[in-house]
GROMACS .gro file of C-alpha atoms in nm:
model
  264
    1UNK     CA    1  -1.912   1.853  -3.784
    2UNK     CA    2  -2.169   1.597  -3.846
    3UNK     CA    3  -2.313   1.560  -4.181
    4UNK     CA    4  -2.692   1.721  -4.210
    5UNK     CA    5  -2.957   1.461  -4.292
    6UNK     CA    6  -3.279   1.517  -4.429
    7UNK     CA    7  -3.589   1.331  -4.349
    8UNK     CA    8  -3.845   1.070  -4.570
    9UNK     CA    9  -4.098   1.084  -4.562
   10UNK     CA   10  -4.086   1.515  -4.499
   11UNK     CA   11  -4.320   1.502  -4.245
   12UNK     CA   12  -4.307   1.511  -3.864
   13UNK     CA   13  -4.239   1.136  -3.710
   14UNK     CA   14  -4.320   0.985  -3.995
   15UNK     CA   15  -3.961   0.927  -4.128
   16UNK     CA   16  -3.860   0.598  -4.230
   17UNK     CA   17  -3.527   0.705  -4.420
   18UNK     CA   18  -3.253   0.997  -4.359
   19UNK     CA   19  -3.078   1.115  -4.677
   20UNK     CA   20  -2.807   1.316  -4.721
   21UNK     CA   21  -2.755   1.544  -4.995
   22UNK     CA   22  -2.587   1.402  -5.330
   23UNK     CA   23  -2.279   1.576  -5.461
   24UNK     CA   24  -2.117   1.683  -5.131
   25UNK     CA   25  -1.847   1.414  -5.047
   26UNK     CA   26  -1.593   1.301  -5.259
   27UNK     CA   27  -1.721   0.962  -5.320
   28UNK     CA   28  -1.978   1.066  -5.486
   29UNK     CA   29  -1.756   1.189  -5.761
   30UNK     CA   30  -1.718   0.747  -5.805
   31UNK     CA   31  -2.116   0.672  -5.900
   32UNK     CA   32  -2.088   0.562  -6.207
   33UNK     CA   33  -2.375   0.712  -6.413
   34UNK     CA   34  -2.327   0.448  -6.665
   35UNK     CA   35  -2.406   0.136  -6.466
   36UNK     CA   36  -2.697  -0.065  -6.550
   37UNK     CA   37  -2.988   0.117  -6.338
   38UNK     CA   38  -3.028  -0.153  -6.090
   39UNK     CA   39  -2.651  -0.128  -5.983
   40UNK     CA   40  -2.728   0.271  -6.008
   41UNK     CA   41  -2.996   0.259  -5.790
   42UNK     CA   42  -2.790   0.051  -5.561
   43UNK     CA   43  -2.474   0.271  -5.529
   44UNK     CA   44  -2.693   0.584  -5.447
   45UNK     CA   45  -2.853   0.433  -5.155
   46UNK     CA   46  -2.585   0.249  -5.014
   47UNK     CA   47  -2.407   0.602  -5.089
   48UNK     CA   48  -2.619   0.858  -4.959
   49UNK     CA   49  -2.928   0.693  -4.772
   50UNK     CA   50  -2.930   0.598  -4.372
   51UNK     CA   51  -3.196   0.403  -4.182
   52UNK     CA   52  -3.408   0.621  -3.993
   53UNK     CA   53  -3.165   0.509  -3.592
   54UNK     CA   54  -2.873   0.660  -3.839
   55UNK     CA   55  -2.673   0.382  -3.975
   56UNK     CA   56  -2.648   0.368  -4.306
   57UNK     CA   57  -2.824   0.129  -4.511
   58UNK     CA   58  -2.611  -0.175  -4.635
   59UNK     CA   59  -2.572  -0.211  -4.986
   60UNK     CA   60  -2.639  -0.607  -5.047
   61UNK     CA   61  -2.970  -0.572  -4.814
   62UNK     CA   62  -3.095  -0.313  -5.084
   63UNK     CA   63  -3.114  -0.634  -5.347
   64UNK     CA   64  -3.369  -0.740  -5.187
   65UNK     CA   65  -3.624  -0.474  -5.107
   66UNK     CA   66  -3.850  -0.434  -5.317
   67UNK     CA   67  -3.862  -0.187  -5.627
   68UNK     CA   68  -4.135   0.034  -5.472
   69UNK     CA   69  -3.857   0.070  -5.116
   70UNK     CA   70  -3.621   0.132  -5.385
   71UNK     CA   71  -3.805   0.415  -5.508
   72UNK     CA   72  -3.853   0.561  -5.182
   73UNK     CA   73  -3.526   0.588  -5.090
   74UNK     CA   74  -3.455   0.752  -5.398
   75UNK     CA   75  -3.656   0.991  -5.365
   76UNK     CA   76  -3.503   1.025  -5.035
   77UNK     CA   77  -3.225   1.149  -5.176
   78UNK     CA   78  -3.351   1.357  -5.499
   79UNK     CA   79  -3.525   1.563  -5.158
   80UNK     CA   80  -3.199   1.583  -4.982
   81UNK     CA   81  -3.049   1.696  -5.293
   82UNK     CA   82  -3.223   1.881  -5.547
   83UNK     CA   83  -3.532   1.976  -5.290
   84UNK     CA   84  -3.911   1.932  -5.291
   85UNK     CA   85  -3.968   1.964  -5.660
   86UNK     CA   86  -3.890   1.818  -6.005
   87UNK     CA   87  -3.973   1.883  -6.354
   88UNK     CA   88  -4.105   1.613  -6.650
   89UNK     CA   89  -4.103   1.714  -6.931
   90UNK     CA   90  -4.422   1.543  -7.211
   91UNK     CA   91  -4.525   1.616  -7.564
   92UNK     CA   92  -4.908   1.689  -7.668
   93UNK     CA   93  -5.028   1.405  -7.877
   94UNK     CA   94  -5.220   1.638  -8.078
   95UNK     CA   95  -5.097   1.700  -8.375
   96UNK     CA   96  -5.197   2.015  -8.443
   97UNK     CA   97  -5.019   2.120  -8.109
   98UNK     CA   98  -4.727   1.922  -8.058
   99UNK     CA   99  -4.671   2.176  -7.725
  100UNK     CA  100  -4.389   2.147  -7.506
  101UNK     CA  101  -4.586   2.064  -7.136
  102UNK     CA  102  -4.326   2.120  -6.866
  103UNK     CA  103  -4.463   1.883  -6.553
  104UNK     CA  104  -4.369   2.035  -6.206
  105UNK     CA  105  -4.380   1.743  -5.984
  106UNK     CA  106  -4.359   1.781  -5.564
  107UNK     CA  107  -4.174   1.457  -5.443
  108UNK     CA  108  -4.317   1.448  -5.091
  109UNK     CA  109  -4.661   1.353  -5.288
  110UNK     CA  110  -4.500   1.063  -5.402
  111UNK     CA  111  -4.368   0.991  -5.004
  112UNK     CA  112  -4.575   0.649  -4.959
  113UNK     CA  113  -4.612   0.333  -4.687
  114UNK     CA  114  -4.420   0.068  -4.756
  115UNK     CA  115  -4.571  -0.174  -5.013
  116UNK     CA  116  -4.643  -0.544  -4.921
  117UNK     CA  117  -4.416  -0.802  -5.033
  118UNK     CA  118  -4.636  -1.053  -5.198
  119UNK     CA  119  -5.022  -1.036  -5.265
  120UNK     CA  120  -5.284  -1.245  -5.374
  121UNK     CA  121  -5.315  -1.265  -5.742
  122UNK     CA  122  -5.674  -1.458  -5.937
  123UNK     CA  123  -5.535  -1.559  -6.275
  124UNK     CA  124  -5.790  -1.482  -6.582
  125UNK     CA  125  -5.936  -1.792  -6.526
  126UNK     CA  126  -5.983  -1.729  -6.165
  127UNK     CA  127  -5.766  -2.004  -5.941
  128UNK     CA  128  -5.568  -1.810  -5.710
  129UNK     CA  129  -5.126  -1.766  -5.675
  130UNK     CA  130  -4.908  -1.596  -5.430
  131UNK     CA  131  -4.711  -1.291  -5.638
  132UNK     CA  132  -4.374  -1.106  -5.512
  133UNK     CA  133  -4.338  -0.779  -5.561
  134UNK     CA  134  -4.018  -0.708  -5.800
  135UNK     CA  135  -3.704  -0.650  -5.583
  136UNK     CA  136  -3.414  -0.496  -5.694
  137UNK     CA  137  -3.230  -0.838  -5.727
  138UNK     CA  138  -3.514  -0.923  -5.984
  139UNK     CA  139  -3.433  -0.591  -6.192
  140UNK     CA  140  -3.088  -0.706  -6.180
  141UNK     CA  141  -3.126  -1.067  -6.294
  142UNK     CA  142  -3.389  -0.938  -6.548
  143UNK     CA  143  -3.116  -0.654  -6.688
  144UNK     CA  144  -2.861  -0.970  -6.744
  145UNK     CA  145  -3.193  -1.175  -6.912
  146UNK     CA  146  -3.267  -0.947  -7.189
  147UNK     CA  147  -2.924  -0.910  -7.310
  148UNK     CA  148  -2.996  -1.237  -7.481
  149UNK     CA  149  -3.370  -1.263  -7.472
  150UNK     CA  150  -3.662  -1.023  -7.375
  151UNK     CA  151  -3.888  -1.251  -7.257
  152UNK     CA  152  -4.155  -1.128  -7.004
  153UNK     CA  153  -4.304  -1.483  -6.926
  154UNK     CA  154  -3.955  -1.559  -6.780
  155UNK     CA  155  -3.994  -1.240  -6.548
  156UNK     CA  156  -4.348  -1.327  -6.438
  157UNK     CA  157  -4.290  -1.698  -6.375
  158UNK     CA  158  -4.037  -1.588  -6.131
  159UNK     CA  159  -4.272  -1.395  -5.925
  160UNK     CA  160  -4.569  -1.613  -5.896
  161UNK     CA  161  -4.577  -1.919  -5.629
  162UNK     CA  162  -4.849  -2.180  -5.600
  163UNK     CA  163  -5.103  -2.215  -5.328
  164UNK     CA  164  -5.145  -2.531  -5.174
  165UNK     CA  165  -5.465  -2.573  -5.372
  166UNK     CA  166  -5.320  -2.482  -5.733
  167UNK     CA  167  -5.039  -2.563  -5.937
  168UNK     CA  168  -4.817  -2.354  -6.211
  169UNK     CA  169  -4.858  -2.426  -6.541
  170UNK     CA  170  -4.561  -2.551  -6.704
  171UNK     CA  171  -4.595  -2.225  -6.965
  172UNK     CA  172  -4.774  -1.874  -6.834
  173UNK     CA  173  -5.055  -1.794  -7.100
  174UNK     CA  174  -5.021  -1.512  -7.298
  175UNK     CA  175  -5.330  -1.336  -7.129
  176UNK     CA  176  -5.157  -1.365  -6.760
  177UNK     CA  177  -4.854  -1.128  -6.808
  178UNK     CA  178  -5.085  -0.812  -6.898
  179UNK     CA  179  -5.326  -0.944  -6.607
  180UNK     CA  180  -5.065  -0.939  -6.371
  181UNK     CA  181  -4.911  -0.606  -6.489
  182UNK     CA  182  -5.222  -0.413  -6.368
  183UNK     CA  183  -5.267  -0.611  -6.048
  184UNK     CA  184  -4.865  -0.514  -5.972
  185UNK     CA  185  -4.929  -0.151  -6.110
  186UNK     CA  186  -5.259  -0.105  -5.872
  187UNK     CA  187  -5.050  -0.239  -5.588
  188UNK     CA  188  -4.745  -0.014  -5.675
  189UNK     CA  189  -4.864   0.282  -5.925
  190UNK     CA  190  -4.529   0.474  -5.863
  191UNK     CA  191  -4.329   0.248  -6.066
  192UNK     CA  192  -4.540   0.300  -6.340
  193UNK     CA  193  -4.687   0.642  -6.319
  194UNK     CA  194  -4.967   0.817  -6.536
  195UNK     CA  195  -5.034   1.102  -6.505
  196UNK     CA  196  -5.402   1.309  -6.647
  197UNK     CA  197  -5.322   1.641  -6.725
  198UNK     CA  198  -5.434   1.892  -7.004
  199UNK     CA  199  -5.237   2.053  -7.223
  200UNK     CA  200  -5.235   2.426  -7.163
  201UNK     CA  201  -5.206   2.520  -7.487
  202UNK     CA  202  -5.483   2.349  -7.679
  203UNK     CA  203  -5.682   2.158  -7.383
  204UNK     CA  204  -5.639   1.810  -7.472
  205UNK     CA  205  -5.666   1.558  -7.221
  206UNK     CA  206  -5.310   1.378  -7.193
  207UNK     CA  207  -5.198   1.074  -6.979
  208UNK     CA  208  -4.847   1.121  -6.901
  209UNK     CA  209  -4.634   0.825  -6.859
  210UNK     CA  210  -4.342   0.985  -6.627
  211UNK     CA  211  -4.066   0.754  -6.511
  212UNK     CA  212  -3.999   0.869  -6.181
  213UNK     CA  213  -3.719   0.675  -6.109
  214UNK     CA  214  -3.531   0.761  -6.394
  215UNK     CA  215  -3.625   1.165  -6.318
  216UNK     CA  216  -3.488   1.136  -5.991
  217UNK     CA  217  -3.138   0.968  -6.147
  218UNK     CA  218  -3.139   1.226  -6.378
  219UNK     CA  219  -3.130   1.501  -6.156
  220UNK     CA  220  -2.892   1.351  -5.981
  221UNK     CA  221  -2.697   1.317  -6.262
  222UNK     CA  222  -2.701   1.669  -6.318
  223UNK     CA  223  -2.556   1.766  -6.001
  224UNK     CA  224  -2.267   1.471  -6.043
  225UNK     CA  225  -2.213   1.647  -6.370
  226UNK     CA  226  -2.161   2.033  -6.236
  227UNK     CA  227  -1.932   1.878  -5.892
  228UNK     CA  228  -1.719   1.740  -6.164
  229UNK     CA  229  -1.724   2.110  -6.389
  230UNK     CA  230  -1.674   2.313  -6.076
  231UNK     CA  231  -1.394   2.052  -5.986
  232UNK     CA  232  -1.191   2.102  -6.304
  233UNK     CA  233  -1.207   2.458  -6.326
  234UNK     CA  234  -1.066   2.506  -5.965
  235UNK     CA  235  -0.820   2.233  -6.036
  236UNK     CA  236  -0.688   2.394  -6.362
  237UNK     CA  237  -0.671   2.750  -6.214
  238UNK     CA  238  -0.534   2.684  -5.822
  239UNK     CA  239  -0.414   2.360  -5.863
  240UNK     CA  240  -0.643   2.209  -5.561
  241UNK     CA  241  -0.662   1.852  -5.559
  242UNK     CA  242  -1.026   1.712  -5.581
  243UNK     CA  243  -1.072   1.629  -5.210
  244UNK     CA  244  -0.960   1.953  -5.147
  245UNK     CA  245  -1.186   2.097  -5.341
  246UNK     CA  246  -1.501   1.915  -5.266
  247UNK     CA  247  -1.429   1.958  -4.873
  248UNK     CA  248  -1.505   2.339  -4.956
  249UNK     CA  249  -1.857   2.447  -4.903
  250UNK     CA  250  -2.096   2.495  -5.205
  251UNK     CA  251  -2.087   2.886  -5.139
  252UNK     CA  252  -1.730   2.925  -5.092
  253UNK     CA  253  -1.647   2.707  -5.426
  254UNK     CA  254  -1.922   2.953  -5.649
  255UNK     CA  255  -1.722   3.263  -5.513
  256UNK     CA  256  -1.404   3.111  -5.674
  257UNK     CA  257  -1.570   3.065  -5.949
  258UNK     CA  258  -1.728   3.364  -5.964
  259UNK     CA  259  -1.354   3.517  -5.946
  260UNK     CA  260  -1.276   3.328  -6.237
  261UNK     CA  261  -1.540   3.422  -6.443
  262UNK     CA  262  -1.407   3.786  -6.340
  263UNK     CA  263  -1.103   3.706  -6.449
  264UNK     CA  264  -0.985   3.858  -6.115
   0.00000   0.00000   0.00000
């Protein structure tokens, strides 16, 4: 039997991706949770995520799409795996209220076209560059960067090219990297999502940052975290090997369980 694939986008010949759900093979017991993000990101979709013809997407390709493809596949996956819907949670800012504001947040809203790869960018002072869209390679070389040095200039530079009418400066001016930031997050608001919302206990108007990529690895995470449960407690009790046990369906291992808790 054939594993079941879900579609991305959710939506009738629209899909670009098929996903399959997270925590149902054995190898998935192997992503590492503790990897930098970047490599994270990488070892769920070369894990779990196939091209929309079937094959499954190649693992050194994924370097290079950008972060906003990234993302989508991702999600991908989060909708193969935990469903439609996930939760953020925020603080109110006002301190009076300091409420607890749980976010329910429908991932096919998030289902987007793909992003261009490079756009035109008008510096502050107006001359005009070429500028890349992060990839997942750049996340990667920019994790390695800031183990010695956080230096954002060093990020941007590597993003912008020259036009054949202007030139680079040898040093980025201060004013350019926060420029830039909102061109990139206008282009791509995903990666760095606000949210307006407010509170329901006292009304105020909140912006929300929610790092959706980070959600999605988290619930991910979670389900990682109760294969591995599930597999020790059938493992101490019947002395099933871990393939074994992860080759049973979901409903047959929570019966076992269920016996267990019975103590039956």
């Amino acid at each position: 039997m054939g594993v079941s694939l879900s579609c991305w986008p959710p939506a009738p010949e629209q899909e670009r991706y098929l996903a399959r759900c997270f925590a149902g093979d054995i190898a998935d017991l192997d992503i590492n949770f503790d990897l930098p993000r970047p490599e994270l990101v990488t070892s769920l979709l070369s894990s779990c995520l196939h091209h929309s013809d079937g094959e499954l997407v190649n693992a050194r390709s994924t370097w290079q799409w950008t972060v906003s493809e990234r993302l989508q596949g991702l999600l991908a996956i989060a909708n193969a795996s935990i469903g439609n819907t996930s939760t953020a949670i925020a603080t109110c800012s006002n301190e009076l209220c300091r409420g607890t504001v749980e976010l329910e947040l429908e991932l096919a809203s998030f289902a987007s076209a793909p992003v261009i790869a490079k756009m035109d960018w008008l510096s502050p002072r107006g001359e005009k560059f070429f500028c890349r869209l992060p990839t997942g390679q750049d996340q990667r070389d920019w994790y390695k960067h800031i183990q010695h040095s956080v230096d954002e200039s060093w990020f941007i530079a590597r993003l912008l090219e020259a036009t054949p009418d202007t030139q680079l400066p040898a040093e980025l001016p201060v004013d350019w990297i926060d420029s830039l930031g909102a061109s990139l997050a206008d282009v791509d608001p995903l990666t760095a999502l606000t949210l307006a919302i407010d509170c329901p206990f006292c009304a105020q108007a909140l912006n929300v940052e929610v790092d959706l990529e980070w959600l999605l690895i988290d619930g991910l995470r979670s389900l990682q975290r109760r294969m591995i449960e599930q597999v020790h407690c059938l493992a101490s009790h019947y002395h099933w090997s871990e393939k074994d046990i992860v080759a049973l369906p979901q409903w047959r291992r929570e019966k076992y369980l269920a016996r267990l808790v019975e103590g039956l």
